[in-house]
Coordinates of C-alpha atoms in Angstrom, one line a residue:
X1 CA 0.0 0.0 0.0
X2 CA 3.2 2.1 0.6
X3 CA 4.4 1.3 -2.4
X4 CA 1.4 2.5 -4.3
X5 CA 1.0 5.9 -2.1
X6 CA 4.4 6.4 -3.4
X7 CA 3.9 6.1 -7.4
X8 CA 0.8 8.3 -7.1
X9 CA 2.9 10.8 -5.0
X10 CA 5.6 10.4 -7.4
X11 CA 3.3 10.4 -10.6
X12 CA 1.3 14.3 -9.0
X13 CA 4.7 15.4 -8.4
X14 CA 5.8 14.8 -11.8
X15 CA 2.6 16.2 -13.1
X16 CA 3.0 19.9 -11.4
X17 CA 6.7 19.7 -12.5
X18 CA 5.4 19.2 -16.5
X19 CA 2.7 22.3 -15.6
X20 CA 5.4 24.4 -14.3
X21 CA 7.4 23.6 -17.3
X22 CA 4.3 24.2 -19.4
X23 CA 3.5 27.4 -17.7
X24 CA 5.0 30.0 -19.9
X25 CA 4.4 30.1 -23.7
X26 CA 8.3 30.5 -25.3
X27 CA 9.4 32.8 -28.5
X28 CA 10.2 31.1 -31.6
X29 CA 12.5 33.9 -32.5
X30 CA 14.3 34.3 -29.0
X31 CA 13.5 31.2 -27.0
X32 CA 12.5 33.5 -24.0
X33 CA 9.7 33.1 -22.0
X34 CA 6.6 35.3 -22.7
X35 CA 4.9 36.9 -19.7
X36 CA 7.5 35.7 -17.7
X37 CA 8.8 38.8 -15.0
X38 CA 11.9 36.9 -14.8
X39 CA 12.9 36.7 -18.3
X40 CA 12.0 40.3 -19.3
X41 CA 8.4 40.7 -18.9
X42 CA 7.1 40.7 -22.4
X43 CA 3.4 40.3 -22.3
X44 CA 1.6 38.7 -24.5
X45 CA -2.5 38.0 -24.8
X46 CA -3.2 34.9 -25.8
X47 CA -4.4 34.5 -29.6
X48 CA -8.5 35.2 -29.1
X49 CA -10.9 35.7 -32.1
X50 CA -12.5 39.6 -32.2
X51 CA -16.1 39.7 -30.7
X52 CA -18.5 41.0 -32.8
X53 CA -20.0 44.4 -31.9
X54 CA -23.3 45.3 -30.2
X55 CA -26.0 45.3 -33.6
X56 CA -23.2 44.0 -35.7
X57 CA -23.4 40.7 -38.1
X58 CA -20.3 39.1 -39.7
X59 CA -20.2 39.6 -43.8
X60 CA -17.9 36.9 -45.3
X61 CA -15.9 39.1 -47.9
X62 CA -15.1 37.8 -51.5
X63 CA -15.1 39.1 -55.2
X64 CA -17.6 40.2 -57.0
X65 CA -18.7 42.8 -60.1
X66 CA -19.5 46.3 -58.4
X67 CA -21.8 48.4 -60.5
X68 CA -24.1 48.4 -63.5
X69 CA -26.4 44.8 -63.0
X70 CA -30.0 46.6 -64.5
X71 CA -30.4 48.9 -68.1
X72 CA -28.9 52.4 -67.1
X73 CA -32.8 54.1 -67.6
X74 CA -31.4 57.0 -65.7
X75 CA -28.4 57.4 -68.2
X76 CA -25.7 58.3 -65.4
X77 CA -23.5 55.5 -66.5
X78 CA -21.7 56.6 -63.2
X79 CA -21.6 52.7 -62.2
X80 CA -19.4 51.1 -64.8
X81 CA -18.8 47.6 -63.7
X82 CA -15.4 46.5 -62.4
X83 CA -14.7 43.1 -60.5
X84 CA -13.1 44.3 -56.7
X85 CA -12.5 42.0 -53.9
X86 CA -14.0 43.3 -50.3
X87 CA -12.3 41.9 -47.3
X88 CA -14.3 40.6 -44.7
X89 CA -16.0 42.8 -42.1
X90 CA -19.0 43.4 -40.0
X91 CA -22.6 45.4 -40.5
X92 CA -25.1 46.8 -38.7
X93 CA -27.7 44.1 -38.8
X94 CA -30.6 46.8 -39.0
X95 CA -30.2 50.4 -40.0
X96 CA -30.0 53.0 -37.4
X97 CA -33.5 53.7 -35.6
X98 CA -34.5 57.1 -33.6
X99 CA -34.4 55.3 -30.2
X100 CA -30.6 54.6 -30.9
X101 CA -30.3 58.4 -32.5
X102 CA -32.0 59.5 -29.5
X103 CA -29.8 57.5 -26.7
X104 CA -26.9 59.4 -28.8
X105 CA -28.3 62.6 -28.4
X106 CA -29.3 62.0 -24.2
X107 CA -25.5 61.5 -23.9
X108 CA -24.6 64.6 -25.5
X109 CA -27.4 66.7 -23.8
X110 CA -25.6 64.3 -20.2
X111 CA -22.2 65.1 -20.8
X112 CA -22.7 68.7 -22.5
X113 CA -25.2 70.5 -20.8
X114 CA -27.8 72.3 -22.9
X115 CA -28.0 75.2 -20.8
X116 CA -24.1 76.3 -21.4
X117 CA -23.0 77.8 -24.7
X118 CA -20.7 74.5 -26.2
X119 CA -24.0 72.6 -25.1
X120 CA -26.2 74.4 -27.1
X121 CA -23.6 74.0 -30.0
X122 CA -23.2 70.7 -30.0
X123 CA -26.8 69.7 -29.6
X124 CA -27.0 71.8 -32.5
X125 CA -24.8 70.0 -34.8
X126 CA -26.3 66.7 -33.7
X127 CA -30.1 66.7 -34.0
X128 CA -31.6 65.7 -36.9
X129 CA -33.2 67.7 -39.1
X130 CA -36.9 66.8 -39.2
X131 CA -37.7 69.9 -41.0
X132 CA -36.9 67.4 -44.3
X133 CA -40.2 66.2 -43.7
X134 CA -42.1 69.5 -45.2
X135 CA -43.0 70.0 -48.5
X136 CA -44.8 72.8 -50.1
X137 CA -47.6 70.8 -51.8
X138 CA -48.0 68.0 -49.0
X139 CA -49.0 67.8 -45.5
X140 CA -46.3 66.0 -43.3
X141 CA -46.6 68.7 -39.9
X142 CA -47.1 65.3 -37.7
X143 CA -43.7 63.9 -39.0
X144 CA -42.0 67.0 -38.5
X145 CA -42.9 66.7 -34.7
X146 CA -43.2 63.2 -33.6
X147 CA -41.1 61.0 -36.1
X148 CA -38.2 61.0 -34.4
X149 CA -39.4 61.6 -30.5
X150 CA -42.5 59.3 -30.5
X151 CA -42.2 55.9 -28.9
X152 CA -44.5 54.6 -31.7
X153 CA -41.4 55.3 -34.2
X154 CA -38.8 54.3 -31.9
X155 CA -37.1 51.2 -34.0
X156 CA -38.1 53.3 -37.5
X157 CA -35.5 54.2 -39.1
X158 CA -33.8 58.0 -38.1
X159 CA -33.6 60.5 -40.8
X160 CA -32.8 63.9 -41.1
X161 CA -29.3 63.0 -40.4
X162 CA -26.4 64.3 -42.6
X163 CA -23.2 62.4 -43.6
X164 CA -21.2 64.5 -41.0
X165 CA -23.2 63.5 -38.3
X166 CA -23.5 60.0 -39.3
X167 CA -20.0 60.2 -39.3
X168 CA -20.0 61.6 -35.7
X169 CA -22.2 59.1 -34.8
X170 CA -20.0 56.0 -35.6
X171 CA -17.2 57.5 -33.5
X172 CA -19.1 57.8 -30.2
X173 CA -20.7 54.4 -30.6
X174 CA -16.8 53.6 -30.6
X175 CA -16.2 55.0 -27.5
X176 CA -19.6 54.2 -25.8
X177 CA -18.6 50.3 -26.8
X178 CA -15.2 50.4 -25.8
X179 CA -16.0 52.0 -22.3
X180 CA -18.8 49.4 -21.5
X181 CA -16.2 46.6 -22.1
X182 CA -13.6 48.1 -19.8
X183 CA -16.6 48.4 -17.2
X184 CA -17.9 44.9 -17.3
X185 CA -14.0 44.0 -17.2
X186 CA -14.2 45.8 -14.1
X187 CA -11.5 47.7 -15.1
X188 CA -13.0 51.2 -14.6
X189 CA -15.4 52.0 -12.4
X190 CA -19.3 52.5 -13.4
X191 CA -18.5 56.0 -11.5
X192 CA -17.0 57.0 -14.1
X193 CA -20.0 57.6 -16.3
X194 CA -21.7 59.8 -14.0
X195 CA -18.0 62.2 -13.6
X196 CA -17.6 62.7 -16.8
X197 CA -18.2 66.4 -18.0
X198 CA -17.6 68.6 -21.2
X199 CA -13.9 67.6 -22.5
X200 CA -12.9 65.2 -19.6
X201 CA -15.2 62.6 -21.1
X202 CA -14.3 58.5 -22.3
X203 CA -12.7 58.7 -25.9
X204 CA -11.1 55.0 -26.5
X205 CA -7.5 57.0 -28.5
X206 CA -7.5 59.9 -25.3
X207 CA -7.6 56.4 -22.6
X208 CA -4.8 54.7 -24.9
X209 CA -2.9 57.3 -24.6
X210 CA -3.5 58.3 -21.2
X211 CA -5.0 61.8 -21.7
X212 CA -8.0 60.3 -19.9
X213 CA -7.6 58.6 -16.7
X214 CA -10.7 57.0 -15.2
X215 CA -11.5 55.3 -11.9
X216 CA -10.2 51.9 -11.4
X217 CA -12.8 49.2 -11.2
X218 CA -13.2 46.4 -8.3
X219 CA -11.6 44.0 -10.9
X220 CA -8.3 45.8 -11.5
X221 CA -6.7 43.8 -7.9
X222 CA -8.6 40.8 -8.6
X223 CA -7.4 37.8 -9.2
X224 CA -9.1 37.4 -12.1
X225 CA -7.6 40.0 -14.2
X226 CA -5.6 38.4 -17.1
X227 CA -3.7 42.2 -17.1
X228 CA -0.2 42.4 -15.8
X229 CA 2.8 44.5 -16.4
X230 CA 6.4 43.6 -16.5
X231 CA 7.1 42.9 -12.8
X232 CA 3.6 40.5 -12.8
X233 CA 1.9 43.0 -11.2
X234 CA -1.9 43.7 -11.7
X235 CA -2.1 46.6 -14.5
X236 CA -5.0 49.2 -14.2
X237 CA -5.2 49.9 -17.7
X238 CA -6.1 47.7 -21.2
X239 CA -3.9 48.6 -24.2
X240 CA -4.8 47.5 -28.0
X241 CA -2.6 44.6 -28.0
X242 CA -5.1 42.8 -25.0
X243 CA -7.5 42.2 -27.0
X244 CA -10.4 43.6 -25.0
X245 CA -11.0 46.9 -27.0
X246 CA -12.6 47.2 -29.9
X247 CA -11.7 48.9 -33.5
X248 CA -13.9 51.7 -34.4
X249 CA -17.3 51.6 -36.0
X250 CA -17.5 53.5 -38.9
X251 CA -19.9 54.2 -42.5
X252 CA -19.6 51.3 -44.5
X253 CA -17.3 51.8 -48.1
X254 CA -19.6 51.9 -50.9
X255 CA -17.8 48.3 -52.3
X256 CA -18.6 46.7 -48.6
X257 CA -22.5 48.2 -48.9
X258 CA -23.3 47.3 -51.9
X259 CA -21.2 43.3 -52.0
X260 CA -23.6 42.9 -48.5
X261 CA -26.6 44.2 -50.0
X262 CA -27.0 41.2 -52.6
X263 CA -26.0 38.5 -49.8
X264 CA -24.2 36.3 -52.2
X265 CA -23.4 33.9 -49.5
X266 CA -26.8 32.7 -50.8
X267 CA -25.2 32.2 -54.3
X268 CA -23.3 29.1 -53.9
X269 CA -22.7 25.5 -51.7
X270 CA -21.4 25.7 -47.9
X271 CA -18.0 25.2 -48.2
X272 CA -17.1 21.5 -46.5
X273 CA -16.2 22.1 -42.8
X274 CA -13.6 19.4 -43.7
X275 CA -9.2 20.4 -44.6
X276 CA -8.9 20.0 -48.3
X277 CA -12.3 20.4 -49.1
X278 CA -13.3 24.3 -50.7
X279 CA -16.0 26.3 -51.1
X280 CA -16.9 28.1 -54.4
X281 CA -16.1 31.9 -54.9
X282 CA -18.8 34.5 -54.0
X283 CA -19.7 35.7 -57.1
X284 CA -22.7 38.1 -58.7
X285 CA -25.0 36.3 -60.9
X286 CA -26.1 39.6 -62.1
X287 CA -28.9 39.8 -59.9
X288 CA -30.5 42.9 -59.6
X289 CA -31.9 43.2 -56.3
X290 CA -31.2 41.7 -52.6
X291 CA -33.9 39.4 -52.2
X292 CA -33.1 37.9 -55.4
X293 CA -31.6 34.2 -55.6
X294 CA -31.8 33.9 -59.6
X295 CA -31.9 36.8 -62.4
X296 CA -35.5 37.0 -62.3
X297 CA -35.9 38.2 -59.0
X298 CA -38.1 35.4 -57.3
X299 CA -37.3 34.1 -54.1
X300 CA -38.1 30.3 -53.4
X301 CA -38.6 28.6 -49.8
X302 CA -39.1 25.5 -48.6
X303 CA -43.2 26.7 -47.9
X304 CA -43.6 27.7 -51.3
X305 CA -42.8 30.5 -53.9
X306 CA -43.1 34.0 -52.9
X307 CA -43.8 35.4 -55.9
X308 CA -45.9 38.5 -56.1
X309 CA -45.2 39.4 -52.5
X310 CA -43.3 42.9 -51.8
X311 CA -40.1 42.3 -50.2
X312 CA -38.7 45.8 -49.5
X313 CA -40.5 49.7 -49.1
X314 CA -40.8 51.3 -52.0
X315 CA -42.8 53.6 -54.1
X316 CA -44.8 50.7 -56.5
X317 CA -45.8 53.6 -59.5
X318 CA -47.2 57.1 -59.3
X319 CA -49.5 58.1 -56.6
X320 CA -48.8 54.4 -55.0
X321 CA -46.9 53.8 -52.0
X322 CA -48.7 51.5 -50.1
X323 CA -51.4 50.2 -51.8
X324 CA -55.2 49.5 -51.4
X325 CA -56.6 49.6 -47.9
X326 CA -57.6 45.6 -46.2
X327 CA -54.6 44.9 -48.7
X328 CA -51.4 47.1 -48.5
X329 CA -48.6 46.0 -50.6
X330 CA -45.8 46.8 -48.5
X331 CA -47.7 48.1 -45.8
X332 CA -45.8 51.0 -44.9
X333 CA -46.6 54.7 -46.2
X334 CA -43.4 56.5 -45.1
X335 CA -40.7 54.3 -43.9
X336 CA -41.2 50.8 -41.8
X337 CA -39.6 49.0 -39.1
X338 CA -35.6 48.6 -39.4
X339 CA -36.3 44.8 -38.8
X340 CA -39.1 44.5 -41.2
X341 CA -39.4 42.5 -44.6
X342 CA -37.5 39.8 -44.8
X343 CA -33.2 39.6 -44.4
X344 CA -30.5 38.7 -47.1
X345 CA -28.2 36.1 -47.3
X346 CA -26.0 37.6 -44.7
X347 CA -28.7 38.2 -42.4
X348 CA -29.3 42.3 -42.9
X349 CA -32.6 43.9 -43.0
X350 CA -33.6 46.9 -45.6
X351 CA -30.4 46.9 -48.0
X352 CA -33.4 47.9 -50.5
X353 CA -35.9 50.2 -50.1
X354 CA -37.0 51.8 -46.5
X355 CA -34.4 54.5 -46.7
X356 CA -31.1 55.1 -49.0
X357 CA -27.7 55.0 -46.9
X358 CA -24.9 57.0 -45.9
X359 CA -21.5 55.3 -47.5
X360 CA -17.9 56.7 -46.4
X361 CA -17.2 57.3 -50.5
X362 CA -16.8 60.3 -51.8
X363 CA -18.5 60.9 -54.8
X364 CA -17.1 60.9 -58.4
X365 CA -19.0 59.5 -61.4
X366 CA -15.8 57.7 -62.7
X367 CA -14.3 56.2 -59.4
X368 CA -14.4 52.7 -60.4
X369 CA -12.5 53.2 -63.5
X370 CA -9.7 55.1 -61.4
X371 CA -9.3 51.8 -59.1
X372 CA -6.0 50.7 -60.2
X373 CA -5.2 46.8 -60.7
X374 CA -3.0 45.8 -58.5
X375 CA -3.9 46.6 -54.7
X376 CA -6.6 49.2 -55.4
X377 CA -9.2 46.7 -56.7
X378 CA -8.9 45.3 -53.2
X379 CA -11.2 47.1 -50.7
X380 CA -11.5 50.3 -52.6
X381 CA -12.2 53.6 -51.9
X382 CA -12.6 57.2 -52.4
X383 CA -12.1 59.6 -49.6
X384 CA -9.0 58.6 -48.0
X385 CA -7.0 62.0 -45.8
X386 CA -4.6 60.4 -44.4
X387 CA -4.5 61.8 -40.2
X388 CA -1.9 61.8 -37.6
X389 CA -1.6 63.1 -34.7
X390 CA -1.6 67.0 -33.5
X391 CA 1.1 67.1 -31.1
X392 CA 1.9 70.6 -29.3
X393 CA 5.1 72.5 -28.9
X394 CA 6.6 70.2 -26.0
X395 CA 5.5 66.9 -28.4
X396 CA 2.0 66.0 -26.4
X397 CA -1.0 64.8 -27.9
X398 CA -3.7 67.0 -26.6
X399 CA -8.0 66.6 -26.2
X400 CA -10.2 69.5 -28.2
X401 CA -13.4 70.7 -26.3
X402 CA -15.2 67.6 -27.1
X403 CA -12.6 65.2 -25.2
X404 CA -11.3 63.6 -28.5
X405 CA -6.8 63.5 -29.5
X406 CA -6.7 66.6 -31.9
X407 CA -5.8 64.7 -35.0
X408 CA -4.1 67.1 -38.3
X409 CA -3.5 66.0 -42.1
X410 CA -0.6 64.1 -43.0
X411 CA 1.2 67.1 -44.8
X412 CA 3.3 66.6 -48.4
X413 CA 6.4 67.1 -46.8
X414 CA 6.1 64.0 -44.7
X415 CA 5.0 62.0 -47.4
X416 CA 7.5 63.0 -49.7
X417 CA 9.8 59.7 -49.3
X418 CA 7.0 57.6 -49.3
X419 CA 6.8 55.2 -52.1
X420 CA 3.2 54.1 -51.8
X421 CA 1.7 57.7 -51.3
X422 CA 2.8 61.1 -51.9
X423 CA 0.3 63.0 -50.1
X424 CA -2.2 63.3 -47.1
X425 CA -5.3 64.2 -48.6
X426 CA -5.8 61.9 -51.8
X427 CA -9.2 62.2 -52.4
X428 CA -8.5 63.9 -55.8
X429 CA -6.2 61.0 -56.7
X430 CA -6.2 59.9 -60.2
X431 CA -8.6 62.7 -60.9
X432 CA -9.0 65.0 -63.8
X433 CA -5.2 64.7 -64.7
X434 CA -4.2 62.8 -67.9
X435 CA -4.0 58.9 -66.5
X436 CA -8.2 59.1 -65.8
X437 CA -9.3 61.5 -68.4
X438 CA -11.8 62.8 -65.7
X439 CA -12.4 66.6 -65.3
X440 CA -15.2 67.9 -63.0
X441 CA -15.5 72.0 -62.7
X442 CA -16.3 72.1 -59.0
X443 CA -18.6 74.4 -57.8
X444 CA -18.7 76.1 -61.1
X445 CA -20.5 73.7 -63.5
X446 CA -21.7 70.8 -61.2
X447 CA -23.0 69.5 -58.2
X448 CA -19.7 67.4 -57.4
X449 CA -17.0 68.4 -54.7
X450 CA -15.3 66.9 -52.5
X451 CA -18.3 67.2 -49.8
X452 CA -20.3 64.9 -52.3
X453 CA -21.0 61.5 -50.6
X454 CA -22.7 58.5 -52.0
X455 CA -25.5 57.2 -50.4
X456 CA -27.0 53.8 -51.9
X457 CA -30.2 51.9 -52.2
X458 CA -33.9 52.5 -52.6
X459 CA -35.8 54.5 -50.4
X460 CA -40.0 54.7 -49.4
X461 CA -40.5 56.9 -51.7
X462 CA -38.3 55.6 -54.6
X463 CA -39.0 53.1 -57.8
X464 CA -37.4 49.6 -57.9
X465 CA -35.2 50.6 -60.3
X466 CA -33.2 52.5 -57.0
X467 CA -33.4 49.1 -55.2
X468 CA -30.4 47.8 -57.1
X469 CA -27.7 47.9 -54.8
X470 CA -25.5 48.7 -58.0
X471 CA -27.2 52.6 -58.7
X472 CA -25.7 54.9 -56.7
X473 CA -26.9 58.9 -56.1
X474 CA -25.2 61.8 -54.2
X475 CA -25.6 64.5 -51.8
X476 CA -23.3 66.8 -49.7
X477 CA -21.9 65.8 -46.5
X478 CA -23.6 68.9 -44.5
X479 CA -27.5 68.3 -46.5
X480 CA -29.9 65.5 -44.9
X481 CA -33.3 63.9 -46.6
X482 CA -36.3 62.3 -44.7
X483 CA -35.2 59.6 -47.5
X484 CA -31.6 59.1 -46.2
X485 CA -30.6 57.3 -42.8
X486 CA -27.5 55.0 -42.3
X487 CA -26.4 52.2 -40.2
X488 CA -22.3 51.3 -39.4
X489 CA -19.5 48.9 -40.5
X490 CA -16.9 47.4 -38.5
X491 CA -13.2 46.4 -39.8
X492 CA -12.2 42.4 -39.2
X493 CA -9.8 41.9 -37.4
X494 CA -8.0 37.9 -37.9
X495 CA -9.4 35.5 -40.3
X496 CA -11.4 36.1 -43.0
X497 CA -13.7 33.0 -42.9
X498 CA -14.7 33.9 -39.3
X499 CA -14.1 33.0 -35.7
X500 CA -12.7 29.7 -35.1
X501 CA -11.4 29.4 -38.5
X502 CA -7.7 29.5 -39.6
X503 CA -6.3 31.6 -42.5
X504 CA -4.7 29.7 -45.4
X505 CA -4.3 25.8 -46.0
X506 CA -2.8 23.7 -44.0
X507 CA -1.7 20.0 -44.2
X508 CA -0.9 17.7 -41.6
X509 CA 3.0 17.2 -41.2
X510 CA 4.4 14.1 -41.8
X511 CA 7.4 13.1 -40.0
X512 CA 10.5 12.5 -42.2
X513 CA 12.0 8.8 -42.6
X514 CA 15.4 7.9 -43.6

């Protein structure tokens, strides 16, 4: 009995000895230990897939032909098509409704006080504009004042709201994101929310770089909290490379709106979960509208065909846009619910019809035959100024009055040795000089400037021919339409097939025999 005692003291002894071994995760490059205090302290997170955001769905990218898919009746020939290839990245599942417009705007009204001068102005610049409602020869008073406060409307979809406040929009839903993940990390402190006033407020690049310092959290000394620095020592705050914080939502590029809004994934087989098997490429049938899984635009399901039913909100004809009462078509008369008719391939509501979309893109009526062919038909865009930093005389990064790292343009001279661009602001790249044979007389005769975003898809009060994710209209960045609302994008971070998958093919080794 001795005996045995013995081997199974022997055998646990030998077991904590191959953990203790075990314990620390070893360079390839250095042979060092990682997060080891005694071997220099270099931390590093263990490999973990990115979460996907609050609202957010994953969209699969692949290849596919951006533009023209329908007869160019409007005669634009602005959407010439080109094959791109959109890497993967995520969506707003829904498009943006008043009751999430609305928790924006309590925030602002919270942390800027309306009853102080910079609260007044930046109330200002956020509300939406329900005064797009009006029109001279039509009676829409009750939209103007209840559409976007009235709990009835609360998951329609906001309108009124320019591209520059879209745009301001995606970068506080950034922040709000990020802080609630440090907070149920127990990182910071929920006290926090309630301290924060005018500039001193939660920006996720002012806490990186430690121009805001909030309240440590109950979690910061526990146990539990995977953060150490050098010495072993609990650390207080998250940095990018932990994995914890997210990367900014933004407006979806117009070649990531419109590759979502036809939901190719439908297109082709499942790819075999099995190594060496592969799935087809996502590619456009040249279907013209979301709901579509063959040319003529019918949707099969297992119940039946639904042929003849209205799968988006549009404007059928003249004088039409609803229907017959005890039958409405689409049965909306203005805009409907951001989760109504039925989802694409990838799972997102309204890519037709409802209300058109903000997209990042600058507009120009000849981008996609300025995408170059080697890395620009890859996730292209117009619109790129290229930011950095605004550091002050002593080399700081400083706030502005609205708590966020005053950024400046990349200047000429700092991209003058660069070999892949030459200067900050490129949105005019490739544009009117000899290589595009483009010319556009801004401001003198046409509506196109460099304030002139695209927005995309069919609106309520549009005809299907706008449905087609491939037409594209434009507007400036300041203007807003009781037609036009937006929902956000967020970049993928890892593999492109998804969490839990690896990048690449991979074979199993087999050991060499002499």
């Amino acid at each position: 009995m001795q005996v045995k005692n013995l081997v199974i003291l022997l055998s646990f002894s030998a077991a904590l000895t191959a953990c203790h071994k075990n314990k620390y995760q070893k360079s390839d490059v250095t042979g060092w230990n990682y997060n080891d205090k005694n071997q220099g302290g270099y931390q590093v997170s263990k490999a973990t897939e990115q979460a996907t955001g609050p609202g957010l769905v994953f969209v699969q990218g692949g290849t596919y032909t951006m533009g023209q898919t329908d007869e160019d009746v409007m005669g634009n020939w602005d959407n010439i098509p080109k094959r791109v290839t959109v890497p993967s990245f995520y969506m707003d599942r829904t498009e943006v409704a008043n009751v999430h417009y609305r928790e924006y705007i309590h925030w602002l009204t919270r942390i800027f006080p309306p009853d102080e001068e910079q609260g007044q102005k930046v109330l200002a610049a956020a509300l939406p504009d329900t005064l797009v409602w009006r029109s001279e020869l039509s009676y829409n008073e009750p939209l103007v004042e209840y559409y976007f406060r009235h709990p009835s409307f609360n998951n329609y979809p906001v309108v009124g709201v320019s591209w520059r406040q879209a745009h301001d929009f995606c970068l506080w839903r950034s922040d709000r994101v990020n802080e609630g993940i440090l907070m149920q990390k127990g990182l910071i402190a929920s006290q926090n929310v309630k301290s924060q006033q005018a500039e001193d407020n939660f920006t996720t690049k002012s806490y990186l770089l430690g121009l805001y310092t909030p309240q440590p959290g109950k979690g910061v000394n526990s146990k539990k909290n995977p953060l150490r620095d050098a010495d072993g020592r609990p650390r207080a705050t998250a940095t990018m490379e932990d994995g914890l914080l997210q990367p900014d939502y933004r407006l979806p590029f117009e070649s990531e709106w419109e590759y979502a809004a036809y939901g190719l994934i439908n297109q082709n087989p499942r790819p075999s979960r099995k190594e060496g098997n592969r799935g087809e490429e996502l590619q456009s049938n040249k279907q013209i509208y979301p709901w579509a899984v063959n040319v003529n635009g019918l949707r099969d399901t297992k119940h039946g065909s639904w042929q003849g039913q209205f799968m988006a909100n549009f404007k059928r004809g003249s004088g039409d846009n609803a229907g017959v009462a005890g039958g409405l078509n689409d049965r909306a008369i203005y805009t409907a619910e951001v989760t109504a008719f039925y989802p694409n391939g990838f799972g997102l509501y309204n890519m037709a019809g409802n209300v058109s979309e903000w997209v990042f893109d600058v507009y120009r009526p000849l981008s996609n035959l300025d995408f170059g062919s080697n890395n620009d038909d890859v996730a292209p865009v117009r619109g790129n100024v290229y930011m950095t930093i605004d550091k002050n005389a002593q080399g700081e990064a400083e706030r502005d009055s609205m708590g966020r790292v005053k950024m400046r343009q990349v200047t000429d001279a700092e991209s003058r040795n660069r070999r892949n661009y030459q200067r900050g602001n490129v949105i005019n790249f490739l544009d009117g000089d000899s290589l595009s044979n483009a010319t556009y007389g801004y401001g003198q005769t046409t509506l196109v400037s460099d304030k002139s975003r695209v927005y995309k898809g069919g609106s309520w009060n549009d005809r299907a021919y706008w449905l087609s994710p491939g037409t594209r209209r434009f507007l400036e960045e300041d203007q807003s339409s009781s037609t036009i609302g937006f929902r956000c994008a967020m970049d993928r971070m890892g593999s492109p097939e998804g969490n839990k998958r690896k990048t690449g093919n991979f074979w199993k080794s087999k050991k060499q025999t002499r």
